[in-house]
XYZ file of C-alpha atoms in Angstrom:
759
model
C 116.923 32.895 28.666
C 120.504 33.243 30.408
C 121.537 32.860 33.842
C 122.957 35.364 35.645
C 124.434 35.622 39.280
C 125.757 39.087 40.534
C 128.644 39.154 42.630
C 127.681 40.981 46.083
C 130.566 43.042 47.487
C 130.832 41.058 51.370
C 130.285 43.382 54.000
C 128.274 46.111 52.333
C 124.173 45.985 52.051
C 121.921 44.901 49.124
C 118.927 46.241 48.386
C 116.613 45.412 46.621
C 115.834 48.921 44.797
C 119.756 49.037 44.669
C 121.169 52.654 42.456
C 119.332 55.850 43.855
C 115.376 55.404 44.072
C 113.021 54.123 46.446
C 109.582 53.673 45.679
C 107.494 56.191 47.102
C 103.661 56.248 48.454
C 100.878 57.830 47.098
C 99.689 60.213 49.326
C 96.494 58.096 49.877
C 98.511 54.769 49.821
C 100.196 52.847 52.400
C 102.315 50.051 52.555
C 104.668 49.805 49.926
C 107.406 47.286 51.484
C 111.181 45.922 50.093
C 113.673 44.784 52.168
C 117.436 44.992 52.115
C 120.765 41.661 52.569
C 122.792 43.057 55.792
C 125.773 41.528 56.293
C 127.697 40.990 58.719
C 131.650 40.238 58.181
C 135.156 40.946 58.345
C 136.814 43.108 55.647
C 140.505 43.776 54.777
C 139.708 47.356 53.521
C 137.807 48.403 56.579
C 140.626 48.823 59.370
C 138.499 49.300 62.352
C 138.480 52.685 64.454
C 139.735 52.614 68.180
C 137.261 55.046 69.552
C 134.163 55.331 71.026
C 131.473 56.182 68.411
C 129.680 59.776 68.806
C 125.899 59.682 68.926
C 122.613 61.460 68.859
C 121.943 63.459 72.027
C 118.209 62.937 71.774
C 116.899 59.649 73.975
C 114.968 57.887 72.022
C 117.304 58.046 68.735
C 120.475 57.570 69.846
C 121.837 57.380 66.288
C 125.339 57.506 65.008
C 127.495 60.251 63.529
C 128.100 59.226 59.672
C 128.825 60.558 56.111
C 124.902 61.960 55.596
C 124.891 63.936 58.486
C 125.225 67.610 57.958
C 128.040 70.077 60.063
C 129.079 73.141 60.784
C 132.913 72.504 61.473
C 132.733 76.471 62.320
C 130.645 75.999 65.594
C 131.482 72.777 66.123
C 128.077 71.190 65.542
C 126.282 68.253 63.517
C 122.589 67.798 62.981
C 120.837 64.132 63.094
C 119.648 62.870 59.168
C 117.275 60.615 61.435
C 115.776 62.879 63.837
C 117.371 66.169 62.794
C 118.277 67.187 66.574
C 121.971 69.503 66.871
C 124.498 67.649 68.632
C 127.832 69.272 69.951
C 130.898 67.358 68.869
C 132.977 66.081 72.386
C 135.862 68.173 73.192
C 137.996 65.606 71.495
C 136.876 66.537 67.986
C 138.099 70.555 68.724
C 140.694 70.364 65.752
C 138.118 69.096 62.773
C 137.533 71.180 59.786
C 136.692 70.471 56.011
C 140.248 69.241 55.203
C 140.315 67.360 58.557
C 137.527 64.942 59.371
C 137.367 62.014 61.257
C 136.740 58.667 59.132
C 132.855 58.792 60.620
C 132.170 61.449 58.273
C 134.339 60.700 55.020
C 131.924 59.337 52.116
C 134.137 56.243 51.476
C 133.461 55.232 55.484
C 129.075 54.839 55.412
C 130.507 51.490 56.831
C 132.826 51.808 59.738
C 133.690 49.735 62.842
C 134.667 51.002 66.330
C 137.186 49.200 68.855
C 135.445 50.162 72.263
C 137.148 49.321 75.621
C 134.089 48.350 77.858
C 134.245 46.181 80.305
C 137.028 42.879 80.647
C 136.737 40.802 77.607
C 135.742 37.389 78.500
C 137.537 33.900 77.207
C 136.243 32.267 74.242
C 134.401 29.101 75.420
C 133.853 25.841 73.699
C 131.674 22.984 75.309
C 131.914 19.780 73.759
C 128.766 17.237 73.665
C 129.529 14.064 72.683
C 127.050 11.145 72.008
C 128.774 7.743 72.553
C 125.963 5.294 71.118
C 127.826 5.370 67.849
C 129.970 2.527 65.926
C 133.394 1.814 67.060
C 134.674 3.207 63.768
C 132.610 6.344 63.648
C 133.325 6.920 67.453
C 137.284 6.676 67.001
C 136.800 9.232 63.554
C 135.392 11.705 66.362
C 137.342 11.549 68.889
C 140.410 11.732 66.556
C 138.699 15.211 64.874
C 137.675 16.363 68.698
C 141.305 15.846 69.276
C 142.762 17.909 66.346
C 140.311 20.606 67.467
C 142.032 21.359 70.701
C 145.466 22.216 68.488
C 143.180 24.540 66.759
C 142.002 26.252 70.122
C 143.912 29.219 71.355
C 146.137 28.594 74.639
C 143.620 31.095 77.017
C 140.191 29.581 75.773
C 137.975 27.689 77.864
C 137.167 23.886 77.049
C 134.880 21.536 78.536
C 133.300 17.902 77.719
C 129.469 16.331 78.683
C 129.341 12.742 77.115
C 126.112 10.731 76.983
C 124.306 7.865 75.891
C 121.771 6.358 78.706
C 123.220 8.324 80.979
C 124.739 12.098 80.559
C 128.562 12.253 82.072
C 129.669 15.899 83.193
C 133.550 15.611 83.270
C 135.998 17.244 85.832
C 138.953 18.731 83.887
C 140.702 19.956 86.653
C 141.723 16.195 88.221
C 145.069 15.470 87.779
C 145.368 11.847 87.278
C 142.335 10.787 88.011
C 138.866 10.610 85.254
C 136.138 12.168 87.505
C 132.738 12.947 86.182
C 128.975 14.377 87.449
C 126.162 11.321 86.257
C 123.298 12.296 85.429
C 119.598 10.407 84.667
C 118.946 10.248 81.096
C 115.420 10.304 81.614
C 114.380 13.272 84.039
C 114.245 16.418 83.232
C 116.056 18.891 85.364
C 115.595 22.612 85.922
C 118.732 25.123 85.402
C 118.575 25.132 89.333
C 118.929 22.243 90.169
C 121.788 21.122 87.251
C 123.774 24.201 88.916
C 123.832 22.551 92.533
C 123.994 19.461 91.644
C 127.702 20.699 89.656
C 128.076 23.047 92.775
C 127.919 26.187 91.195
C 125.788 27.939 93.373
C 126.408 28.316 97.154
C 123.991 27.139 99.286
C 121.924 29.937 101.486
C 123.761 30.940 104.654
C 121.795 29.591 108.200
C 119.375 31.615 109.371
C 118.269 32.989 106.004
C 115.979 30.594 104.411
C 114.031 32.751 102.188
C 117.327 33.662 100.762
C 118.242 32.573 97.444
C 121.143 30.592 96.837
C 124.216 32.632 95.009
C 125.888 31.910 92.344
C 129.456 29.736 93.365
C 132.906 31.633 92.421
C 135.162 31.345 89.450
C 137.151 27.950 90.564
C 133.884 26.087 90.776
C 133.007 26.461 87.223
C 136.357 26.070 85.680
C 136.105 22.589 87.234
C 133.877 22.037 84.263
C 135.753 24.382 82.176
C 139.308 24.934 81.828
C 141.850 26.859 79.749
C 143.368 24.712 76.901
C 146.915 25.177 77.909
C 146.132 24.126 81.166
C 144.243 20.616 80.432
C 145.461 20.152 76.553
C 147.396 16.494 77.747
C 144.637 15.518 80.458
C 141.498 16.364 77.621
C 143.653 14.666 74.769
C 143.314 11.134 76.398
C 140.261 11.656 77.804
C 138.800 11.566 74.408
C 141.277 8.973 73.129
C 139.764 6.359 76.252
C 135.933 7.499 75.581
C 134.408 4.173 74.640
C 131.303 3.616 73.734
C 127.844 3.696 75.351
C 128.477 0.661 77.768
C 124.766 -0.227 78.360
C 123.697 -3.543 76.413
C 121.294 -2.787 73.170
C 118.838 -5.908 72.730
C 117.832 -6.474 69.525
C 115.670 -5.156 67.585
C 116.264 -1.950 69.649
C 117.918 1.291 69.338
C 120.758 2.643 71.379
C 118.870 4.797 74.731
C 120.287 8.295 73.974
C 119.777 11.112 76.193
C 120.279 13.953 73.928
C 117.991 15.927 75.780
C 119.100 15.926 79.029
C 122.936 16.400 77.906
C 121.674 19.403 75.868
C 119.710 20.993 79.196
C 123.195 19.970 81.580
C 125.463 22.232 79.090
C 122.899 25.017 78.887
C 122.478 25.014 82.438
C 126.583 24.519 83.342
C 126.697 27.778 80.647
C 124.207 29.567 82.292
C 125.613 29.166 85.672
C 129.203 29.556 85.299
C 129.146 32.544 81.757
C 125.972 33.717 81.302
C 125.945 36.968 79.080
C 129.114 35.849 77.414
C 129.887 34.112 74.157
C 130.208 30.505 74.190
C 129.940 27.667 72.003
C 127.932 24.020 72.462
C 129.032 21.698 69.940
C 126.778 18.786 69.822
C 127.531 15.225 68.534
C 125.139 13.132 67.311
C 124.932 9.885 65.535
C 121.291 9.229 65.829
C 117.849 10.609 67.487
C 116.902 11.181 70.822
C 115.237 8.101 72.063
C 114.204 8.969 75.486
C 113.838 11.214 78.199
C 112.774 15.355 77.429
C 113.129 15.429 73.408
C 112.785 12.125 72.715
C 111.817 12.110 68.994
C 111.381 8.420 68.432
C 111.149 5.228 70.743
C 113.726 2.301 71.020
C 111.263 0.416 69.014
C 113.524 -0.225 65.690
C 110.363 -1.688 64.256
C 108.953 2.075 65.013
C 109.897 4.321 61.948
C 110.936 7.949 62.627
C 108.307 10.688 61.747
C 108.544 11.108 57.734
C 106.276 14.252 56.036
C 103.467 11.790 55.452
C 103.043 11.248 59.188
C 103.517 14.704 59.907
C 100.921 15.518 57.718
C 98.878 12.840 59.190
C 99.072 14.236 62.791
C 101.092 10.729 63.323
C 104.206 12.175 64.758
C 103.756 11.100 68.010
C 106.341 13.095 70.060
C 107.089 15.781 66.999
C 105.097 18.608 69.104
C 106.539 18.369 73.005
C 109.680 17.274 71.920
C 109.928 21.075 69.994
C 108.697 22.422 72.313
C 111.653 21.210 74.543
C 114.331 22.370 72.505
C 112.971 25.678 71.813
C 112.932 26.610 75.583
C 116.664 25.578 75.642
C 117.105 27.499 72.116
C 115.221 30.795 73.881
C 117.593 29.676 77.293
C 120.678 30.103 75.154
C 120.094 32.727 73.414
C 119.103 34.941 76.202
C 122.328 34.014 77.248
C 124.462 34.587 73.972
C 125.280 30.970 73.938
C 125.111 29.427 70.495
C 124.857 25.822 69.800
C 126.280 23.716 66.662
C 124.488 20.502 65.779
C 126.640 17.815 64.155
C 124.668 14.956 62.571
C 126.473 12.136 61.088
C 124.203 8.772 60.476
C 122.369 7.138 57.726
C 119.008 7.628 58.896
C 117.278 10.372 60.841
C 118.795 12.514 63.517
C 116.036 14.351 64.990
C 117.248 17.810 62.934
C 113.184 18.886 62.881
C 112.731 18.760 66.224
C 116.144 19.870 67.209
C 116.797 22.597 64.104
C 115.557 25.916 66.893
C 118.817 24.734 68.831
C 120.697 26.211 65.623
C 118.479 28.839 63.948
C 117.984 30.939 66.595
C 121.133 31.197 68.460
C 123.230 31.180 65.054
C 124.902 27.889 65.593
C 125.840 25.409 62.364
C 124.218 22.435 61.564
C 126.310 19.959 59.742
C 124.348 16.735 58.785
C 126.633 13.803 57.189
C 126.644 10.160 56.289
C 129.376 9.257 59.066
C 132.209 11.017 61.279
C 134.626 9.001 59.092
C 134.335 10.616 55.736
C 136.179 14.230 54.890
C 132.771 15.724 54.537
C 132.404 15.834 58.216
C 136.431 15.685 59.219
C 136.962 18.881 56.331
C 133.824 20.816 57.665
C 134.540 20.500 60.883
C 137.744 21.718 60.323
C 136.678 24.793 58.801
C 135.002 25.791 61.849
C 138.183 27.001 63.140
C 139.355 28.614 60.171
C 141.406 31.664 61.221
C 141.489 35.407 59.312
C 144.437 37.448 57.734
C 145.177 38.897 61.271
C 145.400 34.728 62.770
C 141.991 35.465 64.777
C 138.850 32.591 63.987
C 136.226 34.013 61.883
C 133.914 33.771 64.516
C 132.764 36.338 66.379
C 129.815 35.925 69.686
C 127.204 37.985 71.436
C 126.078 40.062 68.327
C 123.288 42.645 68.687
C 121.227 44.660 65.442
C 119.797 47.645 65.937
C 118.356 49.087 62.737
C 117.110 52.750 62.971
C 115.551 54.356 59.776
C 114.269 57.969 58.771
C 110.765 58.661 59.436
C 109.160 57.743 56.105
C 110.241 54.136 56.853
C 109.418 51.675 59.390
C 110.821 48.278 59.924
C 109.021 45.180 59.568
C 111.169 42.670 60.694
C 114.254 40.230 60.192
C 114.612 36.586 58.955
C 117.811 34.869 59.959
C 119.435 33.424 62.611
C 118.586 35.835 65.034
C 116.136 35.865 68.500
C 114.052 39.537 69.084
C 114.993 41.924 71.765
C 111.488 43.379 71.700
C 112.596 46.733 71.849
C 109.659 48.824 70.809
C 110.117 51.965 69.249
C 108.609 54.484 66.439
C 110.121 53.270 63.440
C 108.925 49.363 63.996
C 105.650 49.165 61.868
C 102.624 46.591 63.199
C 103.038 44.699 60.042
C 105.305 42.269 60.841
C 107.475 39.544 58.271
C 109.624 37.083 59.908
C 110.829 37.999 63.092
C 108.829 41.640 63.886
C 107.622 44.056 66.796
C 111.092 44.960 67.087
C 114.103 47.349 65.868
C 116.770 45.356 67.377
C 117.640 41.313 67.179
C 120.177 38.945 68.810
C 122.678 37.183 66.911
C 124.296 35.085 69.208
C 127.422 33.824 66.914
C 128.668 35.324 63.562
C 130.693 34.255 61.045
C 132.036 35.557 57.381
C 128.985 34.714 55.607
C 126.376 35.393 58.185
C 123.645 37.280 56.764
C 120.348 38.951 57.876
C 117.265 39.939 55.238
C 115.406 43.163 56.861
C 112.225 44.235 55.542
C 110.989 47.777 55.655
C 107.597 49.531 55.147
C 107.391 52.857 53.240
C 104.834 54.609 55.112
C 103.297 58.480 54.938
C 103.229 60.582 58.573
C 99.595 61.812 59.302
C 98.659 61.556 55.739
C 101.356 63.896 54.164
C 103.274 62.726 50.790
C 106.759 61.924 50.902
C 108.418 65.173 50.083
C 109.723 64.560 46.410
C 113.257 65.132 46.178
C 114.248 63.634 49.582
C 115.964 60.605 50.666
C 115.770 57.692 52.687
C 117.633 56.787 54.944
C 118.890 53.239 57.328
C 121.393 52.858 60.073
C 122.815 48.828 60.724
C 124.351 49.106 64.217
C 126.423 45.671 64.977
C 127.615 45.783 68.490
C 129.755 42.099 68.982
C 132.676 39.956 70.462
C 135.064 39.819 68.020
C 137.292 36.416 68.424
C 140.102 38.022 69.998
C 137.782 38.977 72.474
C 137.419 42.522 71.384
C 133.971 43.960 71.842
C 133.436 46.256 68.451
C 130.803 48.683 66.962
C 129.969 47.928 63.580
C 127.796 51.121 62.038
C 126.452 50.925 58.227
C 124.608 53.647 56.701
C 122.550 54.236 53.475
C 120.567 56.514 51.789
C 117.950 56.649 48.875
C 116.502 59.467 46.827
C 112.796 58.777 46.945
C 110.425 58.323 43.564
C 106.783 58.710 43.147
C 105.045 55.168 42.846
C 102.961 56.329 40.286
C 104.874 59.000 37.763
C 108.225 57.871 38.379
C 107.948 54.103 37.536
C 110.489 53.501 35.386
C 113.405 55.242 37.666
C 112.138 52.530 40.075
C 112.168 49.803 37.668
C 115.603 50.368 36.355
C 116.605 50.325 40.244
C 115.079 47.170 40.539
C 117.570 44.055 42.003
C 116.293 40.781 40.798
C 119.095 38.946 42.712
C 118.230 40.723 45.983
C 114.660 40.430 45.614
C 114.418 37.140 44.323
C 116.630 35.772 47.609
C 114.685 38.461 49.751
C 111.081 36.655 48.523
C 112.864 33.120 48.810
C 113.272 33.811 52.303
C 109.577 35.176 53.352
C 108.461 31.880 51.640
C 111.079 29.914 53.621
C 109.890 31.016 56.960
C 106.065 31.003 56.130
C 106.671 27.102 54.616
C 107.557 26.599 58.279
C 104.211 27.066 59.491
C 101.798 27.146 56.315
C 100.747 24.196 54.201
C 103.770 23.557 51.322
C 100.505 24.622 48.619
C 99.653 27.491 50.119
C 102.964 29.007 50.165
C 103.307 28.466 46.328
C 99.995 30.222 45.857
C 101.169 33.271 47.695
C 104.131 33.586 45.518
C 102.440 33.109 42.646
C 100.328 35.960 43.626
C 103.178 38.107 44.476
C 104.803 37.235 40.761
C 101.813 37.890 39.207
C 101.235 41.418 40.840
C 104.793 42.661 40.147
C 104.336 41.450 36.308
C 101.119 43.602 35.886
C 102.749 46.388 37.540
C 106.653 46.243 35.647
C 105.382 44.952 32.526
C 104.155 46.216 29.382
C 101.448 44.612 27.025
C 98.588 44.862 26.115
C 95.224 43.924 27.600
C 94.174 40.019 27.091
C 97.495 39.818 24.583
C 99.724 37.015 26.089
C 102.036 37.899 23.163
C 102.507 41.416 23.506
C 103.894 40.645 27.329
C 107.366 42.197 27.809
C 109.578 42.665 31.072
C 112.385 45.156 31.074
C 116.037 43.507 31.499
C 116.501 44.539 35.379
C 113.481 42.153 36.008
C 113.560 39.689 33.159
C 115.436 37.164 35.080
C 113.327 37.220 38.055
C 110.565 35.059 37.120
C 113.222 32.705 35.966
C 114.260 32.717 39.837
C 111.011 32.512 40.906
C 110.219 29.119 38.605
C 113.408 27.253 40.458
C 112.221 28.207 43.964
C 109.322 26.897 43.325
C 110.743 23.875 42.683
C 113.660 23.850 45.085
C 113.994 21.637 48.555
C 113.328 24.667 50.249
C 109.576 24.743 49.576
C 109.096 21.002 48.345
C 109.370 18.360 50.551
C 108.861 15.862 48.200
C 111.702 13.039 48.129
C 113.523 14.677 51.275
C 113.172 13.410 54.646
C 111.984 16.148 57.835
C 115.622 16.380 58.345
C 116.626 17.190 55.105
C 114.422 19.718 55.012
C 115.360 21.655 57.961
C 118.825 21.124 56.993
C 118.481 23.171 53.841
C 116.084 25.661 55.049
C 118.821 26.502 57.900
C 121.629 27.188 55.478
C 119.284 28.942 52.983
C 118.420 31.990 55.506
C 121.665 32.779 56.678
C 124.104 32.303 53.502
C 124.856 35.500 51.677
C 123.435 36.983 48.242
C 125.426 34.947 45.785
C 125.095 31.815 47.486
C 121.949 31.838 47.855
C 121.413 32.405 44.847
C 123.011 29.306 43.292
C 121.012 27.431 46.179
C 117.561 28.491 44.316
C 119.037 28.364 40.911
C 122.337 26.075 40.578
C 125.176 26.681 38.147
C 125.907 25.026 34.994
C 129.306 24.661 33.577
C 129.751 22.820 29.775
C 133.141 21.657 29.241
C 133.904 20.046 25.397
C 136.541 20.010 22.994
C 134.968 23.059 21.465
C 136.255 25.807 23.623
C 136.659 26.463 27.216
C 134.477 25.797 29.920
C 131.164 27.824 29.728
C 128.745 28.246 31.569
C 125.127 26.938 30.085
C 121.630 27.640 30.625
C 120.227 25.062 33.467
C 118.235 23.149 31.326
C 117.710 19.719 29.798
C 118.761 20.846 26.103
C 122.146 21.613 27.792
C 122.901 17.700 28.385
C 125.150 16.480 24.945
C 126.557 13.200 24.697
C 130.175 15.293 24.214
C 130.011 17.292 27.144
C 130.971 16.706 31.014
C 128.973 19.428 33.068
C 129.627 20.792 36.166
C 126.704 21.643 38.100
C 126.873 23.440 41.736
C 123.941 23.404 43.431
C 125.813 24.684 46.911
C 124.936 21.319 48.971
C 125.879 19.296 46.125
C 129.050 19.376 43.544
C 127.819 16.890 40.378
C 130.037 16.334 37.829
C 128.078 14.342 34.858
C 129.643 12.822 31.744
C 127.768 12.528 28.619
C 127.037 9.391 26.790
C 130.246 9.707 24.527
C 132.634 10.690 26.772
C 131.116 7.945 29.124
C 132.223 5.697 26.639
C 135.902 6.522 25.744
C 136.077 7.102 29.458
C 134.955 3.489 30.030
C 137.281 2.857 26.993
C 139.997 4.035 28.204
C 141.191 6.778 25.834
C 142.451 8.980 28.736
C 145.614 6.045 29.080
C 146.629 6.166 25.948
C 149.405 8.528 25.101
C 147.744 10.040 21.891
C 144.770 11.617 23.881
C 146.359 13.548 25.992
C 143.191 15.922 25.317
C 141.050 13.957 26.469
C 142.727 13.442 29.443
C 142.686 17.240 30.141
C 139.394 17.456 29.567
C 138.369 14.477 32.122
C 140.752 16.716 34.547
C 139.116 20.258 34.084
C 135.956 19.908 35.720
C 137.780 17.876 38.716
C 139.836 21.066 39.164
C 137.349 23.523 39.306
C 135.476 21.748 41.417
C 137.936 21.170 43.878
C 138.840 24.865 44.233
C 135.569 25.198 45.422
C 135.532 22.344 48.219
C 138.416 23.704 49.106
C 136.352 26.498 50.608
C 132.984 25.915 51.042
C 131.241 25.484 53.917
C 130.089 23.318 54.622
C 132.019 21.301 52.687
C 129.356 20.146 49.591
C 128.781 16.226 48.723
C 130.756 15.698 45.907
C 129.226 13.317 42.853
C 131.052 12.220 39.952
C 128.270 10.085 37.677
C 127.817 9.659 34.300
C 124.731 9.489 31.435
C 122.468 6.397 32.390
C 124.238 6.684 36.086
C 121.613 6.119 39.269
C 123.234 9.618 40.715
C 122.483 11.418 37.412
C 119.038 12.070 39.668
C 120.738 14.739 41.687
C 121.371 17.224 37.905
C 118.061 15.751 35.857
C 116.276 16.817 38.930
C 117.296 20.277 38.899
C 117.407 21.254 35.121
C 114.332 22.862 33.421
C 112.960 19.780 31.736
C 112.339 21.947 28.324
C 112.713 18.274 26.941
C 110.433 15.375 28.485
C 108.949 12.183 27.281
C 105.674 13.694 26.040
C 107.507 15.879 23.442
C 110.464 14.722 21.928
C 109.448 14.895 18.381
C 111.302 16.910 16.699
C 113.633 18.136 19.579
C 117.116 18.187 17.716
C 119.405 17.669 20.912
C 119.418 17.554 24.311
C 118.215 14.647 26.827
C 114.545 14.236 27.929
C 113.747 14.264 31.426
C 111.323 11.761 32.542
C 108.842 14.233 34.360
C 105.479 15.578 34.691
C 106.871 18.491 35.911
C 106.079 21.719 33.744
C 109.078 23.410 32.023
C 109.818 27.088 32.233
C 108.158 28.097 29.154
C 104.653 26.787 29.895
C 105.431 28.331 32.940
C 106.145 31.754 31.362
C 103.004 31.167 29.186
C 100.684 30.979 31.963
C 102.168 33.517 33.545
C 101.737 35.874 30.663
C 98.144 34.906 30.438
C 97.070 35.745 34.020
C 99.194 39.080 34.018
C 97.172 40.829 30.802
C 94.148 39.051 32.067
C 91.208 41.760 32.262
C 89.771 39.435 35.466
C 93.112 39.455 37.781
C-alpha cells in the first residue's frame, strides 16, 4: 500500500467528511458521530477587520453574522442560519447592498478575524522558574539561554525570576545594586492567600474590621517581582549570570533535594495575586525529579529508582497519585486565570513529566524534553519559542476561549487538545461525552500557529423527526484571544455541509470521507482513552471501530475474505490504524512513563500533517538511480545501495545501507572521481537540515548505518514484511527480528473479521 500525506490549508477546519455530504440519521436511529480538526493560527491571507462582529439578538444563540445567513438588503435584516431569528443590521451597516457587502458576508471570508477594543490591553508576562540543582556545565548553558531570551522579549514585557533547590527564592527585581529575594521552605505546602500575604501582594485588613478579607495590593507591589524588560534588563542579566548551584551539600548515594512543587505553587500564587485573568507564561526549567515537599515524585535515595510502567501497573508507584493530584490542582488554578505553564526538562533520567504533564496539557504550555541544557536540541527549541511572524510579533497568543455553535441536527460531544472546559451548557451540548465534553466552550490559555483541537459531534434527530434531505448542517467556531501585540481578537469560522441519507446515499458519504482526518481524530480518542484505560482495552476498542467501518463501507461477499475491497477514499485508513497500534502513543513498551507523556502531549496538539507523520512516519530513499523518492515504510525498502531518511516528527533518522556504509568507511567521498557519491551522501543531510530549522520542538537527529546500534529507530518503525521467520524466497530488503505481525497479516485478519457472518 502506498503512503499518502494530505497537506492541510492551515487556519481552515478539516472535517472527517470533507466534500459536501454529512452522514444523516435514519428516522429511528440516533448517534452517528463525526469530528473535525479546528486549527488556530495566523494567516497572511486573512487580514483582520477593525470593528466588532454582528451577533444574533437571541439570548441563547449569539451566533455571528456569516456568509451562510440569508440577507434582505432592502429591509436591512438578516436571518441567523442557526436559530432562524430575524435581526436588524446596526446603523453602521446602512450602506450595504448586493454590490456593497461587508467582508463577513462574502463566501471567501467563511473565516474572518476581528480586532476589538475591549478593556485596556495587558502586557506580556514571562516568569522564569529555574532549577539550580544542576551540574555546573548544564547550569551555565541554561543561564546563557535565559540571558539570550531577554534580548528577544519586547521592552514593555514583564519578566520575573524564581529559583529553587532545597529552598525557593522569589527574586525582587526592583532593587538597585543589591540582590534581594523572598525565601520559602521547600517542604511546606502553602495556600495562594498565604503566598500572596508573604510576598506583600495583599493589603492587611483595616483596624476594627477583623471579618473583612484583605484586598489586593496595588500594582507597585507586584512590580517588585515582575518588571518591564527595559527597566531591569541589565540587572536581571547580571543576576542570571551570578546564579550558583544550590549550596546545600548532596551526600553520596543521594539525589539533590529539589522543591519543584513549592516553586510552582509560589509562581502560580504570585501571578494569581498580581495579574489574574491576564495572559502570562510560566517557564519551568528542571534537571531532575521533585524529591521533597508537595509534588515529590521520588525520594532522595538513589538506590530507589523512579517509577516505571511496571511499577505503575503493579500499583507500586508510591508518590504517583498524590503528586498528580497536587499538580492537577495547580494546573486548574492556572487555567482559570489564563496563565500557561511550559516545562523544559533536560536530564538523562526521568524528571517527573508523567505527574506534571497536566500543567502544560491543561494550560496550553510547551513540553520540551532533552538530555542536557547544553545541547542544540534545547537551545534552538527554546529560541523558537520566541520566533516572530511577518509583522514582527511573537507567534503566540494568550487567554483563548473557543465556543462552538451548531445547527439543530448536531450536538457537540467534546474536544481533545490543550484546553479546559468552561462548563457552558446549552441545547447544542450532547449527553454523550467524547474527550473534554459536557460544554460548548473551552479555554485555551496559550495558542501558537500549530495549536489544534479535535472537536467531536453527534448527529441527532429532533423529536424523532427525520433530517430533511437537501438541508445543510452548519457549525460555527468563535475563538477569542489576546494577540501577542496585546490586541484582543475574535476569529470566526463558519462551515456547512449537505445532509446525505445513511441508508440510500452511502456512496456519497463514502466519497466524501477524509481518511487522514478520520485517522487523526480516532487516534486522539485512542490516546485520550489510554490515559485512563488499560493498553489492551484501547487496542481492542480501536480494532472494533475499524471492523465496523470495514463492514459498513467495504464491498464483499459474506464469508469470502478474498472478495473484500475498500474504495480509494478509505483504502489507506486500515494502514494508518496498523501503524497507530504500533506507535508510542498506545504502546508503552520500551518507553519510560515520562517519554510516553511527552509523545502524547505533542500528538494531541499538532496539526493534521504533523499528526499523520507521528502515526505513520515518512520514508525517503536516495540512490544513484534517480532523484529522492518517497518509499513504503516497509522492511523491503531497506536496501544495501540506498540511503534512507525517516521523519517520525520526534526523530530524523538517516540510515546508510550496507554497501553505502562500506563505501563511506573506505572514504570514496573524499576522492575527486567519486564526486557523485559525495553529493549522494550530502542530499539527505540538506533535506534533514530544512526540517531541523523549522520544526518545534526540534527533532533528535540520528545518523546511522546498517548494523549500527541506532538503526533500531528505523527498524522499529517499518512494517516487518520480512522477518527471521519468513526469510525464504525474499528477493530484497532487510529482515526484522520481531514477533510483530506485518501489515499483510493484519489486513488478512481484518478481512476475515469484516466478512464473517458471526461478527
